[in-house]
Amino acid sequence: MSRLVVVFLGFLMSAQALAVDLTVSAAASLTNAFRELGPLFEAQNPDVKVQFNFAASGALLQQIAKGAPADVFASADQETMNRAQAQNLVKAEERRNFVSNALVIIAPGRTAQMPKSLNDLAQGPYQRIAIGLPASVPVGRYTKGVLEQAGLWTAIAPKMIGAQSVRQALDYVARGEVDAGFVYATDAAIMQDKVKVAFRAPTPEPILYPIAPVAASANHALAQKFVTFVNAPESQAVLARHGFAKP
């Protein structure tokens, strides 16, 4: 091996050793969009490697509260971020709303019967309905709010097949394991060949996604930089392609 190659390999290994890992804990519904944004951020910051941790917002909050490594937290709802703020895990002045979403009702792609209203879901043909667990999954809380407002939660709750995340609810419907399900419009869009959108359900409050640096992050300045990055026009264009709207 030539001396030049040895020097080059040594330089490459040194550069890799100096790379900073930025851990972003983000709501499951952001998976596809954030995986596209990660390399863009790395291109602008060659010394950084973005590590993503995707799960339900409530589960991510529990992880962060227990000390799991995280530099940035992106939640699918305000309530979870409010709890993070109340526990001093994020600072009020550093959180920002960066996208919005919509709640839709979906059915398996091969079904011949589509619900036309929330009332239909309370009827006999719909015995199994995928709903995110309201205690820990934001889409579940939005769903419960919609059904309570319509006076249907008591009738539909016994039919609920609880999902640990919005992506799990989507999978249940895509595999035909349930008769219908509640997911975000952005999630339904990634499986148009396997699920059908029946209709959109207006939520009592807007579905706004907040993002913030984790207060205990060892890479706080870099975490702030990522928060600014996702709000930049280039990133917003990527998010829009994935179906997210402006907050």
PDB file of C-alpha atoms in Angstrom:
ATOM      1  CA  MET A   1       0.000   0.000   0.000  1.00  0.00           C
ATOM      2  CA  SER A   2       1.443   3.350  -1.024  1.00  0.00           C
ATOM      3  CA  ARG A   3       2.165   6.055   1.480  1.00  0.00           C
ATOM      4  CA  LEU A   4      -0.369   8.327  -0.262  1.00  0.00           C
ATOM      5  CA  VAL A   5      -3.150   5.778   0.218  1.00  0.00           C
ATOM      6  CA  VAL A   6      -2.213   5.312   3.862  1.00  0.00           C
ATOM      7  CA  VAL A   7      -2.298   9.062   4.436  1.00  0.00           C
ATOM      8  CA  PHE A   8      -5.659   9.327   2.676  1.00  0.00           C
ATOM      9  CA  LEU A   9      -7.175   6.484   4.709  1.00  0.00           C
ATOM     10  CA  GLY A  10      -5.821   8.040   7.882  1.00  0.00           C
ATOM     11  CA  PHE A  11      -7.399  11.350   6.960  1.00  0.00           C
ATOM     12  CA  LEU A  12     -10.717   9.657   6.164  1.00  0.00           C
ATOM     13  CA  MET A  13     -10.747   7.797   9.485  1.00  0.00           C
ATOM     14  CA  SER A  14      -9.902  10.986  11.354  1.00  0.00           C
ATOM     15  CA  ALA A  15     -12.734  12.847   9.626  1.00  0.00           C
ATOM     16  CA  GLN A  16     -15.173  10.068  10.528  1.00  0.00           C
ATOM     17  CA  ALA A  17     -13.963  10.087  14.119  1.00  0.00           C
ATOM     18  CA  LEU A  18     -14.559  13.819  14.330  1.00  0.00           C
ATOM     19  CA  ALA A  19     -18.098  13.605  12.899  1.00  0.00           C
ATOM     20  CA  VAL A  20     -20.819  14.684  15.314  1.00  0.00           C
ATOM     21  CA  ASP A  21     -23.929  12.519  15.689  1.00  0.00           C
ATOM     22  CA  LEU A  22     -27.140  14.563  15.873  1.00  0.00           C
ATOM     23  CA  THR A  23     -30.006  12.455  17.210  1.00  0.00           C
ATOM     24  CA  VAL A  24     -33.463  13.568  16.092  1.00  0.00           C
ATOM     25  CA  SER A  25     -36.428  11.932  17.844  1.00  0.00           C
ATOM     26  CA  ALA A  26     -39.406  12.491  15.561  1.00  0.00           C
ATOM     27  CA  ALA A  27     -43.048  11.443  15.301  1.00  0.00           C
ATOM     28  CA  ALA A  28     -43.593   8.326  13.171  1.00  0.00           C
ATOM     29  CA  SER A  29     -45.592  10.279  10.586  1.00  0.00           C
ATOM     30  CA  LEU A  30     -42.451  12.289   9.765  1.00  0.00           C
ATOM     31  CA  THR A  31     -40.428   9.203   8.821  1.00  0.00           C
ATOM     32  CA  ASN A  32     -40.380   9.531   5.033  1.00  0.00           C
ATOM     33  CA  ALA A  33     -39.984  13.299   4.923  1.00  0.00           C
ATOM     34  CA  PHE A  34     -37.237  13.445   7.551  1.00  0.00           C
ATOM     35  CA  ARG A  35     -35.303  10.618   5.912  1.00  0.00           C
ATOM     36  CA  GLU A  36     -35.135  12.825   2.836  1.00  0.00           C
ATOM     37  CA  LEU A  37     -34.158  15.884   4.875  1.00  0.00           C
ATOM     38  CA  GLY A  38     -31.349  14.111   6.748  1.00  0.00           C
ATOM     39  CA  PRO A  39     -28.889  13.940   3.817  1.00  0.00           C
ATOM     40  CA  LEU A  40     -29.681  17.552   2.885  1.00  0.00           C
ATOM     41  CA  PHE A  41     -28.721  18.712   6.365  1.00  0.00           C
ATOM     42  CA  GLU A  42     -25.580  16.587   6.278  1.00  0.00           C
ATOM     43  CA  ALA A  43     -24.635  18.105   2.913  1.00  0.00           C
ATOM     44  CA  GLN A  44     -24.793  21.551   4.488  1.00  0.00           C
ATOM     45  CA  ASN A  45     -22.926  20.309   7.569  1.00  0.00           C
ATOM     46  CA  PRO A  46     -20.300  17.772   6.401  1.00  0.00           C
ATOM     47  CA  ASP A  47     -19.068  17.115   9.937  1.00  0.00           C
ATOM     48  CA  VAL A  48     -22.510  15.959  11.093  1.00  0.00           C
ATOM     49  CA  LYS A  49     -24.263  12.585  10.901  1.00  0.00           C
ATOM     50  CA  VAL A  50     -28.022  12.727  11.531  1.00  0.00           C
ATOM     51  CA  GLN A  51     -29.437   9.766  13.456  1.00  0.00           C
ATOM     52  CA  PHE A  52     -33.228   9.441  13.461  1.00  0.00           C
ATOM     53  CA  ASN A  53     -35.414   7.802  16.078  1.00  0.00           C
ATOM     54  CA  PHE A  54     -39.017   7.461  14.868  1.00  0.00           C
ATOM     55  CA  ALA A  55     -41.913   6.414  17.115  1.00  0.00           C
ATOM     56  CA  ALA A  56     -45.165   7.709  18.573  1.00  0.00           C
ATOM     57  CA  SER A  57     -44.659  11.138  20.121  1.00  0.00           C
ATOM     58  CA  GLY A  58     -45.643   9.944  23.610  1.00  0.00           C
ATOM     59  CA  ALA A  59     -43.165   7.073  23.481  1.00  0.00           C
ATOM     60  CA  LEU A  60     -40.401   9.446  22.387  1.00  0.00           C
ATOM     61  CA  LEU A  61     -41.194  11.798  25.252  1.00  0.00           C
ATOM     62  CA  GLN A  62     -40.906   8.933  27.735  1.00  0.00           C
ATOM     63  CA  GLN A  63     -37.536   7.975  26.261  1.00  0.00           C
ATOM     64  CA  ILE A  64     -36.197  11.527  26.488  1.00  0.00           C
ATOM     65  CA  ALA A  65     -37.524  11.909  30.046  1.00  0.00           C
ATOM     66  CA  LYS A  66     -35.634   8.752  31.035  1.00  0.00           C
ATOM     67  CA  GLY A  67     -32.398  10.123  29.640  1.00  0.00           C
ATOM     68  CA  ALA A  68     -32.278   8.509  26.197  1.00  0.00           C
ATOM     69  CA  PRO A  69     -29.899  10.367  23.838  1.00  0.00           C
ATOM     70  CA  ALA A  70     -31.757  13.039  21.864  1.00  0.00           C
ATOM     71  CA  ASP A  71     -30.789  16.426  20.499  1.00  0.00           C
ATOM     72  CA  VAL A  72     -34.017  17.408  18.733  1.00  0.00           C
ATOM     73  CA  PHE A  73     -37.630  16.477  19.470  1.00  0.00           C
ATOM     74  CA  ALA A  74     -40.357  16.769  16.814  1.00  0.00           C
ATOM     75  CA  SER A  75     -43.869  15.927  18.004  1.00  0.00           C
ATOM     76  CA  ALA A  76     -47.096  15.389  16.069  1.00  0.00           C
ATOM     77  CA  ASP A  77     -49.114  17.420  18.563  1.00  0.00           C
ATOM     78  CA  GLN A  78     -48.955  20.338  20.955  1.00  0.00           C
ATOM     79  CA  GLU A  79     -49.956  18.339  24.034  1.00  0.00           C
ATOM     80  CA  THR A  80     -46.875  16.126  23.958  1.00  0.00           C
ATOM     81  CA  MET A  81     -44.552  19.083  23.451  1.00  0.00           C
ATOM     82  CA  ASN A  82     -46.343  20.927  26.262  1.00  0.00           C
ATOM     83  CA  ARG A  83     -45.574  17.989  28.552  1.00  0.00           C
ATOM     84  CA  ALA A  84     -41.947  18.048  27.429  1.00  0.00           C
ATOM     85  CA  GLN A  85     -41.841  21.755  28.248  1.00  0.00           C
ATOM     86  CA  ALA A  86     -43.495  21.216  31.647  1.00  0.00           C
ATOM     87  CA  GLN A  87     -40.738  18.703  32.474  1.00  0.00           C
ATOM     88  CA  ASN A  88     -38.073  21.218  31.359  1.00  0.00           C
ATOM     89  CA  LEU A  89     -36.990  18.880  28.565  1.00  0.00           C
ATOM     90  CA  VAL A  90     -37.411  21.685  26.018  1.00  0.00           C
ATOM     91  CA  LYS A  91     -37.565  25.463  26.372  1.00  0.00           C
ATOM     92  CA  ALA A  92     -40.681  27.432  25.464  1.00  0.00           C
ATOM     93  CA  GLU A  93     -38.749  30.063  23.562  1.00  0.00           C
ATOM     94  CA  GLU A  94     -37.023  27.455  21.375  1.00  0.00           C
ATOM     95  CA  ARG A  95     -40.026  25.463  20.148  1.00  0.00           C
ATOM     96  CA  ARG A  96     -41.557  26.210  16.767  1.00  0.00           C
ATOM     97  CA  ASN A  97     -44.514  24.870  14.795  1.00  0.00           C
ATOM     98  CA  PHE A  98     -43.175  23.777  11.420  1.00  0.00           C
ATOM     99  CA  VAL A  99     -45.927  21.814   9.594  1.00  0.00           C
ATOM    100  CA  SER A 100     -49.596  20.907   9.809  1.00  0.00           C
ATOM    101  CA  ASN A 101     -51.506  17.777   8.850  1.00  0.00           C
ATOM    102  CA  ALA A 102     -55.054  16.440   8.496  1.00  0.00           C
ATOM    103  CA  LEU A 103     -56.936  13.441   9.892  1.00  0.00           C
ATOM    104  CA  VAL A 104     -58.491  11.020   7.405  1.00  0.00           C
ATOM    105  CA  ILE A 105     -60.493   7.804   7.575  1.00  0.00           C
ATOM    106  CA  ILE A 106     -59.138   5.007   5.403  1.00  0.00           C
ATOM    107  CA  ALA A 107     -60.270   1.535   4.377  1.00  0.00           C
ATOM    108  CA  PRO A 108     -58.412  -1.425   2.838  1.00  0.00           C
ATOM    109  CA  GLY A 109     -57.707  -0.944  -0.858  1.00  0.00           C
ATOM    110  CA  ARG A 110     -59.658  -4.020  -1.921  1.00  0.00           C
ATOM    111  CA  THR A 111     -62.791  -3.250   0.055  1.00  0.00           C
ATOM    112  CA  ALA A 112     -66.015  -2.792  -1.845  1.00  0.00           C
ATOM    113  CA  GLN A 113     -67.596  -0.874   1.001  1.00  0.00           C
ATOM    114  CA  MET A 114     -66.437   2.585   1.982  1.00  0.00           C
ATOM    115  CA  PRO A 115     -67.741   4.564   4.978  1.00  0.00           C
ATOM    116  CA  LYS A 116     -69.252   7.870   3.951  1.00  0.00           C
ATOM    117  CA  SER A 117     -69.492   9.420   7.407  1.00  0.00           C
ATOM    118  CA  LEU A 118     -68.418   8.920  11.009  1.00  0.00           C
ATOM    119  CA  ASN A 119     -71.870   7.533  11.736  1.00  0.00           C
ATOM    120  CA  ASP A 120     -71.211   4.686   9.308  1.00  0.00           C
ATOM    121  CA  LEU A 121     -68.323   3.522  11.492  1.00  0.00           C
ATOM    122  CA  ALA A 122     -70.742   2.912  14.352  1.00  0.00           C
ATOM    123  CA  GLN A 123     -72.741   0.494  12.205  1.00  0.00           C
ATOM    124  CA  GLY A 124     -72.489  -3.300  11.917  1.00  0.00           C
ATOM    125  CA  PRO A 125     -70.213  -3.676   8.875  1.00  0.00           C
ATOM    126  CA  TYR A 126     -67.373  -1.917  10.710  1.00  0.00           C
ATOM    127  CA  GLN A 127     -66.328  -4.178  13.573  1.00  0.00           C
ATOM    128  CA  ARG A 128     -62.588  -3.484  13.760  1.00  0.00           C
ATOM    129  CA  ILE A 129     -61.255   0.060  13.516  1.00  0.00           C
ATOM    130  CA  ALA A 130     -57.564   0.935  13.847  1.00  0.00           C
ATOM    131  CA  ILE A 131     -57.041   3.884  16.186  1.00  0.00           C
ATOM    132  CA  GLY A 132     -53.815   5.085  17.752  1.00  0.00           C
ATOM    133  CA  LEU A 133     -53.795   4.643  21.515  1.00  0.00           C
ATOM    134  CA  PRO A 134     -55.060   8.030  22.787  1.00  0.00           C
ATOM    135  CA  ALA A 135     -52.841   7.933  25.880  1.00  0.00           C
ATOM    136  CA  SER A 136     -49.584   7.976  23.921  1.00  0.00           C
ATOM    137  CA  VAL A 137     -50.282   8.448  20.203  1.00  0.00           C
ATOM    138  CA  PRO A 138     -51.315  11.946  19.017  1.00  0.00           C
ATOM    139  CA  VAL A 139     -53.390  10.640  16.096  1.00  0.00           C
ATOM    140  CA  GLY A 140     -55.349   8.642  18.671  1.00  0.00           C
ATOM    141  CA  ARG A 141     -56.058  11.787  20.700  1.00  0.00           C
ATOM    142  CA  TYR A 142     -57.156  13.649  17.586  1.00  0.00           C
ATOM    143  CA  THR A 143     -59.403  10.712  16.681  1.00  0.00           C
ATOM    144  CA  LYS A 144     -60.954  10.547  20.134  1.00  0.00           C
ATOM    145  CA  GLY A 145     -61.596  14.298  20.031  1.00  0.00           C
ATOM    146  CA  VAL A 146     -63.364  14.010  16.677  1.00  0.00           C
ATOM    147  CA  LEU A 147     -65.498  11.084  17.826  1.00  0.00           C
ATOM    148  CA  GLU A 148     -66.357  12.691  21.156  1.00  0.00           C
ATOM    149  CA  GLN A 149     -67.408  15.863  19.363  1.00  0.00           C
ATOM    150  CA  ALA A 150     -69.671  13.738  17.141  1.00  0.00           C
ATOM    151  CA  GLY A 151     -71.061  11.855  20.150  1.00  0.00           C
ATOM    152  CA  LEU A 152     -69.702   8.557  18.767  1.00  0.00           C
ATOM    153  CA  TRP A 153     -66.738   7.677  20.991  1.00  0.00           C
ATOM    154  CA  THR A 154     -68.796   5.400  23.279  1.00  0.00           C
ATOM    155  CA  ALA A 155     -70.150   3.494  20.284  1.00  0.00           C
ATOM    156  CA  ILE A 156     -66.843   3.159  18.427  1.00  0.00           C
ATOM    157  CA  ALA A 157     -64.363   2.681  21.300  1.00  0.00           C
ATOM    158  CA  PRO A 158     -65.287  -1.040  21.760  1.00  0.00           C
ATOM    159  CA  LYS A 159     -64.336  -1.605  18.098  1.00  0.00           C
ATOM    160  CA  MET A 160     -60.930  -0.001  18.509  1.00  0.00           C
ATOM    161  CA  ILE A 161     -57.844  -1.971  17.554  1.00  0.00           C
ATOM    162  CA  GLY A 162     -55.209   0.032  19.387  1.00  0.00           C
ATOM    163  CA  ALA A 163     -52.098   1.022  17.468  1.00  0.00           C
ATOM    164  CA  GLN A 164     -48.744   1.979  18.996  1.00  0.00           C
ATOM    165  CA  SER A 165     -48.178   4.587  16.260  1.00  0.00           C
ATOM    166  CA  VAL A 166     -49.940   6.036  13.238  1.00  0.00           C
ATOM    167  CA  ARG A 167     -47.809   3.821  10.992  1.00  0.00           C
ATOM    168  CA  GLN A 168     -49.056   0.726  12.807  1.00  0.00           C
ATOM    169  CA  ALA A 169     -52.652   1.860  12.275  1.00  0.00           C
ATOM    170  CA  LEU A 170     -51.833   2.347   8.590  1.00  0.00           C
ATOM    171  CA  ASP A 171     -50.335  -1.149   8.382  1.00  0.00           C
ATOM    172  CA  TYR A 172     -53.405  -2.728   9.984  1.00  0.00           C
ATOM    173  CA  VAL A 173     -55.599  -1.199   7.280  1.00  0.00           C
ATOM    174  CA  ALA A 174     -53.162  -1.925   4.436  1.00  0.00           C
ATOM    175  CA  ARG A 175     -53.053  -5.598   5.402  1.00  0.00           C
ATOM    176  CA  GLY A 176     -56.851  -5.787   5.633  1.00  0.00           C
ATOM    177  CA  GLU A 177     -56.741  -6.735   9.305  1.00  0.00           C
ATOM    178  CA  VAL A 178     -59.317  -4.056  10.163  1.00  0.00           C
ATOM    179  CA  ASP A 179     -62.349  -2.588   8.410  1.00  0.00           C
ATOM    180  CA  ALA A 180     -61.216   1.034   8.674  1.00  0.00           C
ATOM    181  CA  GLY A 181     -58.731   3.245  10.440  1.00  0.00           C
ATOM    182  CA  PHE A 182     -57.814   6.806  11.382  1.00  0.00           C
ATOM    183  CA  VAL A 183     -54.470   8.125  10.133  1.00  0.00           C
ATOM    184  CA  TYR A 184     -52.909  11.357   8.920  1.00  0.00           C
ATOM    185  CA  ALA A 185     -53.394  12.363   5.304  1.00  0.00           C
ATOM    186  CA  THR A 186     -49.624  12.181   4.794  1.00  0.00           C
ATOM    187  CA  ASP A 187     -49.535   8.541   5.916  1.00  0.00           C
ATOM    188  CA  ALA A 188     -52.444   7.513   3.709  1.00  0.00           C
ATOM    189  CA  ALA A 189     -50.632   9.071   0.747  1.00  0.00           C
ATOM    190  CA  ILE A 190     -47.656   6.703   0.997  1.00  0.00           C
ATOM    191  CA  MET A 191     -49.853   3.611   0.557  1.00  0.00           C
ATOM    192  CA  GLN A 192     -52.297   4.702  -2.117  1.00  0.00           C
ATOM    193  CA  ASP A 193     -52.029   1.253  -3.699  1.00  0.00           C
ATOM    194  CA  LYS A 194     -53.140  -0.486  -0.508  1.00  0.00           C
ATOM    195  CA  VAL A 195     -55.571   1.880   1.218  1.00  0.00           C
ATOM    196  CA  LYS A 196     -58.382   4.170   0.139  1.00  0.00           C
ATOM    197  CA  VAL A 197     -59.206   7.493   1.758  1.00  0.00           C
ATOM    198  CA  ALA A 198     -62.907   7.576   2.588  1.00  0.00           C
ATOM    199  CA  PHE A 199     -63.098  11.171   3.835  1.00  0.00           C
ATOM    200  CA  ARG A 200     -61.350  13.805   5.899  1.00  0.00           C
ATOM    201  CA  ALA A 201     -62.408  14.418   9.500  1.00  0.00           C
ATOM    202  CA  PRO A 202     -62.124  18.033  10.706  1.00  0.00           C
ATOM    203  CA  THR A 203     -60.441  18.054  14.124  1.00  0.00           C
ATOM    204  CA  PRO A 204     -61.556  20.265  17.036  1.00  0.00           C
ATOM    205  CA  GLU A 205     -58.070  21.809  17.019  1.00  0.00           C
ATOM    206  CA  PRO A 206     -55.525  22.116  14.188  1.00  0.00           C
ATOM    207  CA  ILE A 207     -52.964  19.332  13.799  1.00  0.00           C
ATOM    208  CA  LEU A 208     -49.766  21.319  14.277  1.00  0.00           C
ATOM    209  CA  TYR A 209     -46.323  19.754  14.634  1.00  0.00           C
ATOM    210  CA  PRO A 210     -43.850  21.504  16.986  1.00  0.00           C
ATOM    211  CA  ILE A 211     -40.095  20.963  17.000  1.00  0.00           C
ATOM    212  CA  ALA A 212     -37.490  22.010  19.559  1.00  0.00           C
ATOM    213  CA  PRO A 213     -33.910  21.345  20.654  1.00  0.00           C
ATOM    214  CA  VAL A 214     -33.725  19.066  23.689  1.00  0.00           C
ATOM    215  CA  ALA A 215     -32.573  21.214  26.601  1.00  0.00           C
ATOM    216  CA  ALA A 216     -30.007  18.665  27.800  1.00  0.00           C
ATOM    217  CA  SER A 217     -28.476  18.151  24.366  1.00  0.00           C
ATOM    218  CA  ALA A 218     -24.694  18.162  24.281  1.00  0.00           C
ATOM    219  CA  ASN A 219     -25.008  19.561  20.748  1.00  0.00           C
ATOM    220  CA  HIS A 220     -27.443  22.342  21.548  1.00  0.00           C
ATOM    221  CA  ALA A 221     -26.235  24.852  18.963  1.00  0.00           C
ATOM    222  CA  LEU A 222     -26.375  22.185  16.255  1.00  0.00           C
ATOM    223  CA  ALA A 223     -29.853  21.136  17.408  1.00  0.00           C
ATOM    224  CA  GLN A 224     -30.991  24.744  17.056  1.00  0.00           C
ATOM    225  CA  LYS A 225     -29.481  24.756  13.586  1.00  0.00           C
ATOM    226  CA  PHE A 226     -31.575  21.698  12.639  1.00  0.00           C
ATOM    227  CA  VAL A 227     -34.743  23.376  13.909  1.00  0.00           C
ATOM    228  CA  THR A 228     -33.960  26.400  11.744  1.00  0.00           C
ATOM    229  CA  PHE A 229     -33.176  24.078   8.830  1.00  0.00           C
ATOM    230  CA  VAL A 230     -36.585  22.345   8.829  1.00  0.00           C
ATOM    231  CA  ASN A 231     -38.264  25.745   8.679  1.00  0.00           C
ATOM    232  CA  ALA A 232     -36.154  26.911   5.717  1.00  0.00           C
ATOM    233  CA  PRO A 233     -37.804  27.139   2.254  1.00  0.00           C
ATOM    234  CA  GLU A 234     -35.866  24.163   0.830  1.00  0.00           C
ATOM    235  CA  SER A 235     -36.945  21.904   3.693  1.00  0.00           C
ATOM    236  CA  GLN A 236     -40.516  23.169   3.600  1.00  0.00           C
ATOM    237  CA  ALA A 237     -40.641  22.235  -0.089  1.00  0.00           C
ATOM    238  CA  VAL A 238     -39.606  18.671   0.783  1.00  0.00           C
ATOM    239  CA  LEU A 239     -42.207  18.487   3.532  1.00  0.00           C
ATOM    240  CA  ALA A 240     -44.859  19.801   1.131  1.00  0.00           C
ATOM    241  CA  ARG A 241     -44.003  17.045  -1.358  1.00  0.00           C
ATOM    242  CA  HIS A 242     -44.745  14.564   1.390  1.00  0.00           C
ATOM    243  CA  GLY A 243     -48.174  16.105   1.925  1.00  0.00           C
ATOM    244  CA  PHE A 244     -47.512  18.377   4.895  1.00  0.00           C
ATOM    245  CA  ALA A 245     -48.928  21.883   4.886  1.00  0.00           C
ATOM    246  CA  LYS A 246     -47.593  25.045   6.458  1.00  0.00           C
ATOM    247  CA  PRO A 247     -48.543  25.590  10.117  1.00  0.00           C
TER     248      PRO A 247
END
